[in-house]
One Martini backbone bead per residue (centre of mass of N, CA, C, O) as a GRO file, in nm:
protein
  228
    1MET     BB    1  -1.657  -2.529   0.092
    2ARG     BB    2  -1.644  -2.219   0.042
    3ASN     BB    3  -1.605  -2.110   0.332
    4ILE     BB    4  -1.283  -2.217   0.381
    5PRO     BB    5  -1.171  -1.958   0.231
    6ARG     BB    6  -1.334  -1.746   0.377
    7LEU     BB    7  -1.251  -1.806   0.662
    8ALA     BB    8  -0.967  -1.752   0.591
    9ALA     BB    9  -0.964  -1.462   0.502
   10VAL     BB   10  -1.056  -1.360   0.746
   11GLY     BB   11  -0.817  -1.419   0.906
   12ALA     BB   12  -0.598  -1.257   0.749
   13VAL     BB   13  -0.752  -0.975   0.789
   14ALA     BB   14  -0.699  -0.989   1.112
   15ALA     BB   15  -0.410  -1.006   1.086
   16LEU     BB   16  -0.398  -0.735   0.944
   17ALA     BB   17  -0.527  -0.529   1.138
   18MET     BB   18  -0.329  -0.583   1.359
   19ALA     BB   19  -0.060  -0.513   1.235
   20LEU     BB   20  -0.165  -0.222   1.155
   21GLY     BB   21  -0.246  -0.128   1.481
   22ALA     BB   22   0.045  -0.185   1.598
   23CYS     BB   23   0.184   0.034   1.427
   24SER     BB   24  -0.015   0.259   1.488
   25GLY     BB   25   0.028   0.305   1.776
   26SER     BB   26   0.064   0.437   2.071
   27PRO     BB   27   0.240   0.527   2.281
   28ALA     BB   28   0.315   0.549   2.629
   29PRO     BB   29   0.340   0.707   2.897
   30PRO     BB   30   0.497   0.829   3.110
   31SER     BB   31   0.562   0.795   3.414
   32SER     BB   32   0.524   0.891   3.729
   33PRO     BB   33   0.646   1.017   3.996
   34PRO     BB   34   0.672   0.935   4.305
   35ALA     BB   35   0.560   1.053   4.578
   36GLY     BB   36   0.821   1.253   4.721
   37ALA     BB   37   0.985   1.308   4.496
   38PRO     BB   38   1.260   1.453   4.353
   39ALA     BB   39   1.318   1.673   4.139
   40ALA     BB   40   1.426   1.723   3.855
   41ALA     BB   41   1.697   1.860   3.718
   42PRO     BB   42   1.746   2.024   3.488
   43THR     BB   43   1.803   1.995   3.139
   44SER     BB   44   2.018   2.075   2.830
   45ALA     BB   45   1.932   1.953   2.556
   46ALA     BB   46   1.985   1.840   2.278
   47PRO     BB   47   1.910   1.858   1.973
   48GLY     BB   48   1.750   1.718   1.764
   49PRO     BB   49   1.599   1.586   1.493
   50PRO     BB   50   1.426   1.637   1.272
   51ALA     BB   51   1.133   1.563   1.153
   52ALA     BB   52   0.963   1.362   1.008
   53ASP     BB   53   0.851   1.282   0.731
   54ASP     BB   54   0.472   1.197   0.674
   55GLY     BB   55   0.401   1.125   0.356
   56VAL     BB   56   0.225   1.380   0.276
   57THR     BB   57   0.049   1.488  -0.022
   58THR     BB   58  -0.012   1.647  -0.302
   59PRO     BB   59  -0.136   1.710  -0.605
   60ALA     BB   60   0.108   1.849  -0.706
   61GLU     BB   61   0.305   1.582  -0.651
   62VAL     BB   62   0.236   1.459  -0.879
   63PHE     BB   63   0.384   1.191  -1.068
   64GLY     BB   64   0.430   1.062  -1.419
   65PRO     BB   65   0.293   0.920  -1.683
   66GLY     BB   66   0.016   0.827  -1.580
   67CYS     BB   67  -0.116   1.078  -1.457
   68ALA     BB   68  -0.265   1.191  -1.736
   69SER     BB   69  -0.528   0.958  -1.713
   70LEU     BB   70  -0.647   1.140  -1.525
   71PRO     BB   71  -0.863   1.298  -1.370
   72GLN     BB   72  -0.936   1.630  -1.328
   73GLY     BB   73  -0.942   1.836  -1.094
   74ASP     BB   74  -1.252   1.726  -0.919
   75ALA     BB   75  -1.274   1.471  -1.044
   76PRO     BB   76  -1.356   1.140  -1.000
   77GLY     BB   77  -0.989   1.052  -0.959
   78SER     BB   78  -0.856   1.318  -0.869
   79PRO     BB   79  -0.619   1.410  -0.659
   80ALA     BB   80  -0.834   1.630  -0.528
   81ALA     BB   81  -1.060   1.387  -0.471
   82THR     BB   82  -0.875   1.172  -0.301
   83ALA     BB   83  -0.739   1.343  -0.093
   84GLY     BB   84  -1.026   1.280   0.122
   85GLN     BB   85  -1.013   0.972   0.080
   86PRO     BB   86  -1.014   0.673   0.132
   87VAL     BB   87  -0.816   0.438  -0.036
   88VAL     BB   88  -1.006   0.266  -0.162
   89ALA     BB   89  -1.216   0.496  -0.244
   90ALA     BB   90  -0.981   0.636  -0.422
   91ILE     BB   91  -0.912   0.391  -0.613
   92ALA     BB   92  -1.215   0.352  -0.722
   93THR     BB   93  -1.159   0.595  -0.929
   94ASN     BB   94  -0.916   0.465  -1.082
   95PRO     BB   95  -0.888   0.370  -1.415
   96GLN     BB   96  -0.622   0.179  -1.367
   97LEU     BB   97  -0.735   0.001  -1.081
   98THR     BB   98  -0.973  -0.213  -1.116
   99THR     BB   99  -0.849  -0.470  -1.047
  100LEU     BB  100  -0.741  -0.423  -0.777
  101VAL     BB  101  -1.045  -0.341  -0.692
  102SER     BB  102  -1.144  -0.627  -0.692
  103ALA     BB  103  -0.952  -0.800  -0.504
  104ILE     BB  104  -1.037  -0.676  -0.283
  105GLY     BB  105  -1.322  -0.729  -0.279
  106ALA     BB  106  -1.267  -1.066  -0.282
  107VAL     BB  107  -1.186  -0.967   0.027
  108PRO     BB  108  -1.317  -0.986   0.311
  109GLY     BB  109  -1.285  -0.681   0.467
  110LEU     BB  110  -1.006  -0.512   0.349
  111ALA     BB  111  -1.120  -0.246   0.286
  112ASP     BB  112  -1.172  -0.171   0.579
  113ALA     BB  113  -0.893  -0.227   0.689
  114LEU     BB  114  -0.749   0.011   0.504
  115ASN     BB  115  -0.945   0.248   0.577
  116ALA     BB  116  -0.878   0.251   0.893
  117GLN     BB  117  -0.605   0.364   0.861
  118LYS     BB  118  -0.349   0.624   0.879
  119SER     BB  119  -0.059   0.521   0.793
  120ILE     BB  120  -0.002   0.425   0.453
  121THR     BB  121   0.136   0.249   0.193
  122LEU     BB  122   0.087   0.175  -0.174
  123PHE     BB  123   0.151  -0.054  -0.407
  124ALA     BB  124  -0.043  -0.042  -0.740
  125PRO     BB  125  -0.111  -0.259  -0.968
  126SER     BB  126  -0.184  -0.213  -1.282
  127ASN     BB  127  -0.365  -0.346  -1.517
  128ALA     BB  128  -0.132  -0.390  -1.698
  129ALA     BB  129   0.005  -0.581  -1.480
  130PHE     BB  130  -0.195  -0.788  -1.478
  131ASP     BB  131  -0.172  -0.859  -1.768
  132GLN     BB  132   0.097  -0.970  -1.748
  133ALA     BB  133   0.052  -1.194  -1.534
  134LYS     BB  134  -0.134  -1.354  -1.706
  135ALA     BB  135   0.031  -1.401  -1.956
  136THR     BB  136   0.252  -1.570  -1.770
  137MET     BB  137   0.040  -1.786  -1.601
  138GLY     BB  138  -0.204  -1.766  -1.738
  139ASP     BB  139  -0.543  -1.794  -1.719
  140GLN     BB  140  -0.625  -2.014  -1.500
  141ALA     BB  141  -0.433  -1.911  -1.285
  142PHE     BB  142  -0.542  -1.652  -1.255
  143THR     BB  143  -0.844  -1.723  -1.208
  144ARG     BB  144  -0.776  -1.848  -0.937
  145LEU     BB  145  -0.655  -1.620  -0.778
  146LEU     BB  146  -0.891  -1.434  -0.784
  147ALA     BB  147  -1.081  -1.695  -0.621
  148ASP     BB  148  -0.877  -1.649  -0.385
  149PRO     BB  149  -0.884  -1.501  -0.081
  150GLN     BB  150  -0.620  -1.578   0.052
  151GLN     BB  151  -0.417  -1.516  -0.157
  152LEU     BB  152  -0.491  -1.247  -0.212
  153ALA     BB  153  -0.430  -1.135   0.103
  154THR     BB  154  -0.123  -1.218   0.083
  155LEU     BB  155  -0.058  -1.045  -0.150
  156LEU     BB  156  -0.172  -0.759  -0.108
  157SER     BB  157   0.009  -0.725   0.185
  158TYR     BB  158   0.251  -0.673   0.005
  159TYR     BB  159   0.154  -0.362  -0.083
  160VAL     BB  160   0.187  -0.301   0.215
  161VAL     BB  161   0.282  -0.027   0.433
  162PRO     BB  162   0.349   0.070   0.779
  163GLN     BB  163   0.398   0.347   0.617
  164ARG     BB  164   0.459   0.661   0.545
  165TYR     BB  165   0.559   0.746   0.178
  166ASP     BB  166   0.728   0.943  -0.027
  167ALA     BB  167   0.951   0.962  -0.277
  168ALA     BB  168   1.171   1.036  -0.098
  169GLY     BB  169   1.129   0.833   0.138
  170LEU     BB  170   1.175   0.606  -0.017
  171VAL     BB  171   1.491   0.645  -0.147
  172ALA     BB  172   1.583   0.668   0.136
  173ALA     BB  173   1.529   0.409   0.255
  174GLY     BB  174   1.566   0.158   0.053
  175GLU     BB  175   1.345   0.021   0.212
  176THR     BB  176   1.083  -0.194   0.267
  177THR     BB  177   0.809  -0.346   0.513
  178GLU     BB  178   0.582  -0.577   0.502
  179LEU     BB  179   0.290  -0.722   0.581
  180ALA     BB  180   0.387  -1.011   0.454
  181GLY     BB  181   0.665  -0.964   0.443
  182GLY     BB  182   0.941  -0.856   0.371
  183THR     BB  183   1.059  -0.706   0.092
  184VAL     BB  184   1.159  -0.359  -0.080
  185THR     BB  185   1.319  -0.210  -0.338
  186ILE     BB  186   1.464   0.109  -0.359
  187GLY     BB  187   1.516   0.317  -0.640
  188GLY     BB  188   1.618   0.578  -0.790
  189PRO     BB  189   1.486   0.850  -0.815
  190ALA     BB  190   1.224   1.034  -0.713
  191ALA     BB  191   1.103   1.095  -0.989
  192ALA     BB  192   1.159   0.758  -1.075
  193PRO     BB  193   1.105   0.502  -0.933
  194THR     BB  194   1.194   0.189  -0.804
  195VAL     BB  195   1.030  -0.152  -0.757
  196THR     BB  196   1.161  -0.457  -0.595
  197SER     BB  197   1.085  -0.774  -0.539
  198GLY     BB  198   1.152  -1.057  -0.376
  199ASP     BB  199   1.156  -1.221  -0.678
  200GLY     BB  200   1.310  -0.945  -0.879
  201THR     BB  201   1.088  -0.774  -0.948
  202GLN     BB  202   1.083  -0.470  -1.162
  203ALA     BB  203   0.938  -0.166  -1.097
  204ALA     BB  204   0.754   0.102  -1.194
  205VAL     BB  205   0.643   0.441  -1.133
  206VAL     BB  206   0.416   0.590  -1.313
  207CYS     BB  207   0.230   0.693  -1.026
  208GLY     BB  208   0.302   0.928  -0.775
  209ASN     BB  209   0.177   1.061  -0.470
  210LEU     BB  210  -0.109   0.976  -0.405
  211PRO     BB  211  -0.373   1.133  -0.258
  212THR     BB  212  -0.499   1.045   0.063
  213ALA     BB  213  -0.597   1.036   0.372
  214ASN     BB  214  -0.425   0.725   0.474
  215ALA     BB  215  -0.252   0.762   0.189
  216THR     BB  216   0.009   0.654  -0.030
  217VAL     BB  217   0.037   0.617  -0.375
  218PHE     BB  218   0.195   0.361  -0.629
  219VAL     BB  219   0.176   0.314  -0.929
  220VAL     BB  220   0.277   0.025  -1.088
  221ASP     BB  221   0.389  -0.218  -1.382
  222ARG     BB  222   0.360  -0.455  -1.135
  223VAL     BB  223   0.363  -0.772  -1.005
  224LEU     BB  224   0.432  -0.828  -0.698
  225ARG     BB  225   0.666  -1.050  -0.527
  226PRO     BB  226   0.752  -1.256  -0.291
  227ALA     BB  227   0.976  -1.463  -0.180
  228GLY     BB  228   0.901  -1.786  -0.304
   0.00000   0.00000   0.00000
């Protein structure tokens, strides 16, 4: 019977990968005019708005009190080292995120699906956030959650935004739509943003603008959950 939740988790990850792919797909090129059609007269287009920030950050832009505990320089887990790694490989070297990494690893295919994406934002609950959730839920309920790949896939996809933001972009947006459905509300200034999940839990960003090759990561101090 253990194959049933595993197969369900595989289906959830497949849906996640499809959703990410749909969000990161390239627009179709404009169609060519039919042969013999007169060329359109040139027009003077009004200048468009400036290009949107792509959300890519550098090690120099990392902020928050939790960043002080990260490895420094080029050591594994340092912002300089993670900047060139895909997101799950990067957070796997972060000592604050070992519980999250274990949860991702418990869902078949999820790490590969996240690493394969081009441009995402990840809200990453810290080890302390999971410890707080365990104290609230109780040991048995927390253990059941970690042992259920389908529930984990749904919960973890709520931490993924199919668009890449830096802190300033998040605060400017005010709200993000998550892959699991539902939204997350962003408050506070870019130097100390807050993240409020659908169930009303408010988390502080303890280390933000963490760069990886395909994602910007924000370590938060609470486990976020969708409404309901």
